[in-house]
Amino acid sequence: MDNTPAQLLLFNQIKVKLPPHLSFVDEIAELLNISNDSAYRRIRGEKPISLDEIQILSNKYKISIDQLLRMQNNTVIFAGNKVDSTNFTFNDYMQDLVNSLGLFKTLKNAQIYFFNKDVPLFHFMQFPELSAFKFFFWKRTLIGYPDLAKQQFTGQENDPQILQQAQNVIRQYVQIPSTEIWTEESIHVTIRQIEFYRHTNIFAGKEILHKVYAQLEELLNHVEMQAERGRKFIYNQQSAAEGAPYQIYINECLIGDNSIFVKGDDRRIAYLNHNGLNFMATQDAGFCEYTFKNLQNIISKSTHISLVGEKERSMFFNTLRKKVQDRAKDIG
């Protein structure tokens, strides 16, 4: 049986996964421990690759051999790191986020879709005390950092590496076109987290709690302003001329799941959220097509509030702000 078409497809899938600044041939040659000439001959299909080489390549680049050979089954291959306090720390998680956004920026006609359960984490990073709270909550409660188990939240993130990574995330995020699907539930996750820490006396003082709620309200103001202009821009920067297009839809009947879908002209990636903070990703063509169609279906049943829909946009954000204000008034 001629295996050349499958071999060519394998290398084509690998090439799509590689960042553009890396040499495709050099990567293959180094991974298989062969010369560049031998790598070229395999890439062109002139020399068959061995089963051992297929295993090395598929493991490295997370490619399903079943799908490569067009075998009919329901298996979808996902890849992703699982954040913890030792092996893949929150710093690693943040750097992985920076790297992923850098990859998205290289895609031609890139677009990111968010189906929000919580407010997309990129928004938090523009507000110091609010982002510090989210980082602290993730590290202390979700990940379980032992050194934070008995600590109170003081309102600051003291790790300079995380602060720098957050700034890198913001700068890259505003340059990538995005579409977000919000519901009234989107604010509830963060409010519940704040209230949990409030009632368990993890906030070091009421002034910090007030500051976090004030910045959560300011976050909503900033998102609303971006929706009004249809452009992203960094908080407190008045010009949105250089920001990427920004679309928001509101849905009244569905609750988001924090799934993310990235689409470019020649690449699609679906991300599924699990265990609170982690994401696993796949480039499986069938799954990505199904995910994109589902998102389009949800969008078709949602209300567009970017640039248009001023009344609906104002009513929606007023509702979210009132949820925050009511909680803040209750602090005393």
Short mmCIF file of C-alpha atoms in Angstrom, two decimals:
data_model
loop_
_atom_site.label_atom_id
_atom_site.label_comp_id
_atom_site.label_asym_id
_atom_site.label_seq_id
_atom_site.Cartn_x
_atom_site.Cartn_y
_atom_site.Cartn_z
CA MET A 1 0.00 0.00 0.00
CA ASP A 2 1.31 3.44 -0.89
CA ASN A 3 1.79 5.28 2.39
CA THR A 4 3.04 8.52 0.82
CA PRO A 5 -0.25 10.50 1.11
CA ALA A 6 -0.48 9.73 4.86
CA GLN A 7 3.20 10.60 5.30
CA LEU A 8 2.76 13.91 3.49
CA LEU A 9 -0.32 14.64 5.60
CA LEU A 10 1.63 13.90 8.78
CA PHE A 11 4.36 16.38 7.90
CA ASN A 12 1.81 18.95 6.77
CA GLN A 13 0.10 18.74 10.17
CA ILE A 14 3.45 19.13 11.93
CA LYS A 15 4.34 22.16 9.81
CA VAL A 16 1.07 23.86 10.73
CA LYS A 17 1.80 23.37 14.43
CA LEU A 18 5.30 24.88 14.31
CA PRO A 19 5.82 28.59 15.07
CA PRO A 20 6.89 30.42 11.91
CA HIS A 21 10.31 31.43 13.28
CA LEU A 22 11.42 27.78 13.55
CA SER A 23 13.00 25.88 10.65
CA PHE A 24 10.74 22.96 9.76
CA VAL A 25 13.59 20.84 8.38
CA ASP A 26 15.90 21.59 11.30
CA GLU A 27 13.19 20.60 13.78
CA ILE A 28 12.52 17.26 12.07
CA ALA A 29 16.21 16.47 11.63
CA GLU A 30 17.00 17.19 15.28
CA LEU A 31 13.99 15.28 16.61
CA LEU A 32 14.70 12.15 14.52
CA ASN A 33 18.48 12.49 14.88
CA ILE A 34 19.04 12.47 11.13
CA SER A 35 20.67 14.80 8.61
CA ASN A 36 18.78 17.67 7.00
CA ASP A 37 18.98 15.85 3.67
CA SER A 38 17.34 12.76 5.18
CA ALA A 39 14.71 14.97 6.75
CA TYR A 40 13.98 16.60 3.38
CA ARG A 41 13.51 13.18 1.74
CA ARG A 42 11.06 12.10 4.40
CA ILE A 43 9.13 15.39 4.23
CA ARG A 44 8.82 15.07 0.43
CA GLY A 45 7.73 11.43 0.71
CA GLU A 46 10.80 10.10 -1.12
CA LYS A 47 11.81 7.94 1.86
CA PRO A 48 9.20 6.17 4.03
CA ILE A 49 9.30 6.92 7.73
CA SER A 50 9.52 4.02 10.18
CA LEU A 51 6.99 3.15 12.87
CA ASP A 52 9.46 4.36 15.50
CA GLU A 53 9.75 7.70 13.72
CA ILE A 54 5.96 7.98 13.45
CA GLN A 55 5.71 7.38 17.20
CA ILE A 56 8.32 10.05 17.95
CA LEU A 57 6.64 12.61 15.72
CA SER A 58 3.09 11.89 16.85
CA ASN A 59 4.06 12.04 20.53
CA LYS A 60 5.99 15.26 20.11
CA TYR A 61 3.33 17.11 18.10
CA LYS A 62 0.22 15.40 19.58
CA ILE A 63 -1.05 14.02 16.27
CA SER A 64 -3.60 11.19 16.17
CA ILE A 65 -2.42 8.34 13.95
CA ASP A 66 -6.04 7.10 13.67
CA GLN A 67 -7.05 10.42 12.16
CA LEU A 68 -3.95 10.50 10.02
CA LEU A 69 -4.90 7.13 8.48
CA ARG A 70 -8.55 8.23 8.32
CA MET A 71 -9.69 5.40 10.56
CA GLN A 72 -13.29 5.86 11.68
CA ASN A 73 -13.62 6.23 15.47
CA ASN A 74 -14.74 8.77 18.02
CA THR A 75 -11.32 9.42 19.55
CA VAL A 76 -10.11 13.03 19.78
CA ILE A 77 -6.56 13.72 21.01
CA PHE A 78 -6.14 16.62 23.45
CA ALA A 79 -2.95 18.03 24.93
CA GLY A 80 -2.31 20.32 27.85
CA ASN A 81 -0.36 20.90 31.04
CA LYS A 82 -1.96 20.51 34.47
CA VAL A 83 -0.99 23.36 36.76
CA ASP A 84 0.18 22.54 40.29
CA SER A 85 2.53 23.96 42.90
CA THR A 86 5.64 22.01 41.83
CA ASN A 87 5.74 20.52 38.32
CA PHE A 88 3.82 23.11 36.29
CA THR A 89 3.52 26.15 38.51
CA PHE A 90 1.35 29.22 38.11
CA ASN A 91 4.41 31.02 36.69
CA ASP A 92 4.65 28.26 34.07
CA TYR A 93 0.93 28.63 33.39
CA MET A 94 1.32 32.38 32.81
CA GLN A 95 4.31 31.88 30.52
CA ASP A 96 2.36 29.27 28.57
CA LEU A 97 -0.40 31.85 28.18
CA VAL A 98 2.09 34.40 26.87
CA ASN A 99 3.48 31.85 24.40
CA SER A 100 0.00 30.86 23.21
CA LEU A 101 -0.98 34.47 22.53
CA GLY A 102 2.28 34.90 20.65
CA LEU A 103 1.33 31.94 18.48
CA PHE A 104 -2.17 33.30 17.87
CA LYS A 105 -0.68 36.60 16.67
CA THR A 106 1.22 34.77 13.93
CA LEU A 107 -1.95 33.29 12.43
CA LYS A 108 -3.30 34.97 9.33
CA ASN A 109 -6.69 36.58 10.05
CA ALA A 110 -6.64 35.26 13.62
CA GLN A 111 -9.80 35.38 15.72
CA ILE A 112 -10.34 34.23 19.32
CA TYR A 113 -13.79 33.16 20.51
CA PHE A 114 -14.70 32.97 24.20
CA PHE A 115 -17.87 31.40 25.60
CA ASN A 116 -17.66 32.89 29.07
CA LYS A 117 -18.58 31.23 32.31
CA ASP A 118 -16.28 33.59 34.17
CA VAL A 119 -14.97 36.92 32.89
CA PRO A 120 -12.08 36.08 30.50
CA LEU A 121 -8.90 36.21 32.56
CA PHE A 122 -7.25 38.72 30.21
CA HIS A 123 -9.56 41.47 31.49
CA PHE A 124 -8.48 41.06 35.12
CA MET A 125 -4.82 41.65 34.41
CA GLN A 126 -5.30 45.37 33.78
CA PHE A 127 -6.40 46.04 37.37
CA PRO A 128 -3.69 45.55 40.04
CA GLU A 129 -5.64 44.59 43.17
CA LEU A 130 -8.29 42.65 41.25
CA SER A 131 -5.73 40.64 39.28
CA ALA A 132 -3.72 40.06 42.47
CA PHE A 133 -6.89 38.70 44.07
CA LYS A 134 -7.54 36.31 41.16
CA PHE A 135 -3.92 35.14 41.16
CA PHE A 136 -4.04 34.60 44.93
CA PHE A 137 -7.33 32.71 44.72
CA TRP A 138 -6.07 30.48 41.92
CA LYS A 139 -2.81 29.72 43.71
CA ARG A 140 -4.24 29.28 47.21
CA THR A 141 -7.60 27.64 46.55
CA LEU A 142 -7.48 26.02 43.11
CA ILE A 143 -3.84 24.94 42.92
CA GLY A 144 -3.19 24.58 46.65
CA TYR A 145 0.14 26.32 47.20
CA PRO A 146 1.20 25.12 50.68
CA ASP A 147 2.88 28.42 51.62
CA LEU A 148 -0.39 30.32 51.02
CA ALA A 149 -2.62 27.99 53.06
CA LYS A 150 -2.52 30.20 56.17
CA GLN A 151 -1.91 33.56 54.52
CA GLN A 152 -4.37 36.40 54.15
CA PHE A 153 -4.78 38.38 50.95
CA THR A 154 -2.99 41.73 51.33
CA GLY A 155 -3.99 43.21 47.97
CA GLN A 156 -0.68 42.72 46.18
CA GLU A 157 1.01 40.22 43.89
CA ASN A 158 4.63 40.14 45.07
CA ASP A 159 6.11 37.93 42.35
CA PRO A 160 7.76 40.26 39.77
CA GLN A 161 7.82 37.49 37.17
CA ILE A 162 4.04 37.07 37.31
CA LEU A 163 3.56 40.85 37.12
CA GLN A 164 5.77 41.01 34.02
CA GLN A 165 4.00 38.07 32.43
CA ALA A 166 0.64 39.74 33.07
CA GLN A 167 1.81 42.86 31.26
CA ASN A 168 2.97 40.75 28.31
CA VAL A 169 -0.42 39.04 28.23
CA ILE A 170 -2.25 42.38 28.13
CA ARG A 171 -0.08 43.80 25.35
CA GLN A 172 -0.59 40.74 23.16
CA TYR A 173 -4.28 40.26 23.96
CA VAL A 174 -5.29 43.74 22.74
CA GLN A 175 -3.69 43.01 19.36
CA ILE A 176 -5.76 39.91 18.56
CA PRO A 177 -9.38 40.21 17.31
CA SER A 178 -11.81 38.61 19.74
CA THR A 179 -15.45 37.61 19.98
CA GLU A 180 -16.92 37.01 23.44
CA ILE A 181 -20.28 35.55 24.43
CA TRP A 182 -21.39 36.90 27.83
CA THR A 183 -24.33 36.09 30.07
CA GLU A 184 -25.50 37.64 33.34
CA GLU A 185 -23.86 34.65 35.01
CA SER A 186 -20.42 35.71 33.76
CA ILE A 187 -19.82 37.96 36.77
CA HIS A 188 -21.07 35.48 39.36
CA VAL A 189 -17.95 33.30 39.53
CA THR A 190 -15.73 36.19 40.61
CA ILE A 191 -18.34 37.55 43.04
CA ARG A 192 -18.64 34.12 44.67
CA GLN A 193 -14.86 33.90 45.00
CA ILE A 194 -14.69 37.34 46.62
CA GLU A 195 -17.56 36.55 48.99
CA PHE A 196 -16.01 33.23 49.97
CA TYR A 197 -12.79 34.97 51.00
CA ARG A 198 -14.75 37.72 52.69
CA HIS A 199 -16.73 35.32 54.89
CA THR A 200 -13.67 33.22 55.72
CA ASN A 201 -11.65 36.33 56.75
CA ILE A 202 -8.97 35.84 54.11
CA PHE A 203 -8.99 39.53 53.15
CA ALA A 204 -6.46 41.36 55.34
CA GLY A 205 -8.80 44.35 55.66
CA LYS A 206 -12.07 45.86 54.48
CA GLU A 207 -10.25 48.52 52.45
CA ILE A 208 -8.75 45.78 50.27
CA LEU A 209 -12.15 44.16 49.80
CA HIS A 210 -13.63 47.52 48.78
CA LYS A 211 -10.75 48.05 46.34
CA VAL A 212 -11.30 44.66 44.68
CA TYR A 213 -15.01 45.34 44.21
CA ALA A 214 -14.28 48.86 42.92
CA GLN A 215 -11.88 47.49 40.34
CA LEU A 216 -14.35 44.76 39.32
CA GLU A 217 -16.86 47.51 38.58
CA GLU A 218 -14.19 49.47 36.72
CA LEU A 219 -13.42 46.33 34.69
CA LEU A 220 -17.07 46.23 33.59
CA ASN A 221 -16.89 49.91 32.64
CA HIS A 222 -13.79 49.24 30.57
CA VAL A 223 -15.31 46.23 28.80
CA GLU A 224 -18.44 48.25 28.04
CA MET A 225 -16.36 51.08 26.58
CA GLN A 226 -14.47 48.63 24.35
CA ALA A 227 -17.77 47.12 23.21
CA GLU A 228 -19.09 50.60 22.41
CA ARG A 229 -16.04 51.35 20.25
CA GLY A 230 -15.76 47.83 18.84
CA ARG A 231 -12.04 47.90 19.59
CA LYS A 232 -9.72 46.67 22.30
CA PHE A 233 -7.50 49.07 24.16
CA ILE A 234 -5.51 49.03 27.38
CA TYR A 235 -7.26 50.48 30.43
CA ASN A 236 -6.77 54.23 30.85
CA GLN A 237 -5.45 54.61 27.31
CA GLN A 238 -7.94 56.74 25.48
CA SER A 239 -7.08 55.84 21.90
CA ALA A 240 -8.44 52.58 20.53
CA ALA A 241 -7.15 53.23 17.02
CA GLU A 242 -4.47 50.54 17.17
CA GLY A 243 -6.49 47.95 19.07
CA ALA A 244 -7.87 44.81 17.47
CA PRO A 245 -11.60 44.46 16.64
CA TYR A 246 -13.70 43.45 19.64
CA GLN A 247 -17.13 41.86 19.46
CA ILE A 248 -19.44 41.03 22.37
CA TYR A 249 -22.69 39.08 22.26
CA ILE A 250 -25.05 38.51 25.19
CA ASN A 251 -27.01 35.30 25.54
CA GLU A 252 -30.03 35.05 27.81
CA CYS A 253 -30.61 31.29 27.93
CA LEU A 254 -27.24 29.49 27.98
CA ILE A 255 -24.42 29.41 30.54
CA GLY A 256 -20.89 29.48 29.17
CA ASP A 257 -18.23 26.87 29.88
CA ASN A 258 -15.06 28.99 29.46
CA SER A 259 -14.28 27.23 26.19
CA ILE A 260 -11.96 29.02 23.78
CA PHE A 261 -11.72 28.63 20.03
CA VAL A 262 -8.92 30.07 17.92
CA LYS A 263 -9.34 30.39 14.18
CA GLY A 264 -6.89 31.40 11.47
CA ASP A 265 -6.89 30.92 7.71
CA ASP A 266 -4.95 27.65 7.95
CA ARG A 267 -5.23 26.62 11.60
CA ARG A 268 -7.95 25.98 14.18
CA ILE A 269 -7.52 25.15 17.86
CA ALA A 270 -10.23 24.30 20.39
CA TYR A 271 -9.55 24.70 24.12
CA LEU A 272 -11.66 23.07 26.82
CA ASN A 273 -11.49 24.28 30.42
CA HIS A 274 -11.24 21.71 33.20
CA ASN A 275 -10.60 21.69 36.96
CA GLY A 276 -11.08 25.44 37.24
CA LEU A 277 -7.92 26.81 35.68
CA ASN A 278 -6.55 24.23 33.24
CA PHE A 279 -7.13 24.03 29.51
CA MET A 280 -6.62 21.14 27.14
CA ALA A 281 -6.35 21.77 23.42
CA THR A 282 -6.91 19.92 20.18
CA GLN A 283 -6.44 20.69 16.51
CA ASP A 284 -8.59 17.73 15.46
CA ALA A 285 -10.31 18.94 12.29
CA GLY A 286 -13.66 17.30 13.01
CA PHE A 287 -13.84 18.49 16.61
CA CYS A 288 -12.78 22.02 15.69
CA GLU A 289 -15.39 22.18 12.92
CA TYR A 290 -18.07 20.96 15.33
CA THR A 291 -16.98 23.50 17.96
CA PHE A 292 -17.00 26.38 15.49
CA LYS A 293 -20.45 25.46 14.18
CA ASN A 294 -21.75 25.31 17.74
CA LEU A 295 -20.32 28.74 18.50
CA GLN A 296 -21.87 30.16 15.34
CA ASN A 297 -25.21 28.69 16.38
CA ILE A 298 -24.96 30.28 19.84
CA ILE A 299 -23.96 33.62 18.32
CA SER A 300 -26.94 33.51 15.97
CA LYS A 301 -29.20 33.23 19.04
CA SER A 302 -27.44 36.03 20.94
CA THR A 303 -27.67 39.82 20.91
CA HIS A 304 -24.79 41.76 19.38
CA ILE A 305 -23.82 44.75 21.55
CA SER A 306 -20.54 45.93 20.01
CA LEU A 307 -20.86 49.22 18.07
CA VAL A 308 -24.62 48.58 17.83
CA GLY A 309 -27.34 47.75 20.36
CA GLU A 310 -26.70 50.72 22.64
CA LYS A 311 -29.86 50.14 24.69
CA GLU A 312 -29.19 46.42 25.18
CA ARG A 313 -25.52 47.08 25.96
CA SER A 314 -26.35 49.71 28.58
CA MET A 315 -29.01 47.54 30.23
CA PHE A 316 -26.73 44.52 30.34
CA PHE A 317 -23.75 46.26 31.94
CA ASN A 318 -26.01 48.18 34.34
CA THR A 319 -27.33 44.83 35.53
CA LEU A 320 -23.81 43.48 36.07
CA ARG A 321 -22.68 46.66 37.81
CA LYS A 322 -25.64 46.52 40.18
CA LYS A 323 -24.68 42.98 41.21
CA VAL A 324 -21.21 44.28 42.13
CA GLN A 325 -22.49 47.45 43.81
CA ASP A 326 -24.99 45.55 45.95
CA ARG A 327 -22.24 43.32 47.29
CA ALA A 328 -19.91 46.27 47.91
CA LYS A 329 -22.61 48.16 49.85
CA ASP A 330 -23.10 45.15 52.10
CA ILE A 331 -19.49 45.29 53.35
CA GLY A 332 -20.01 48.27 55.62
#
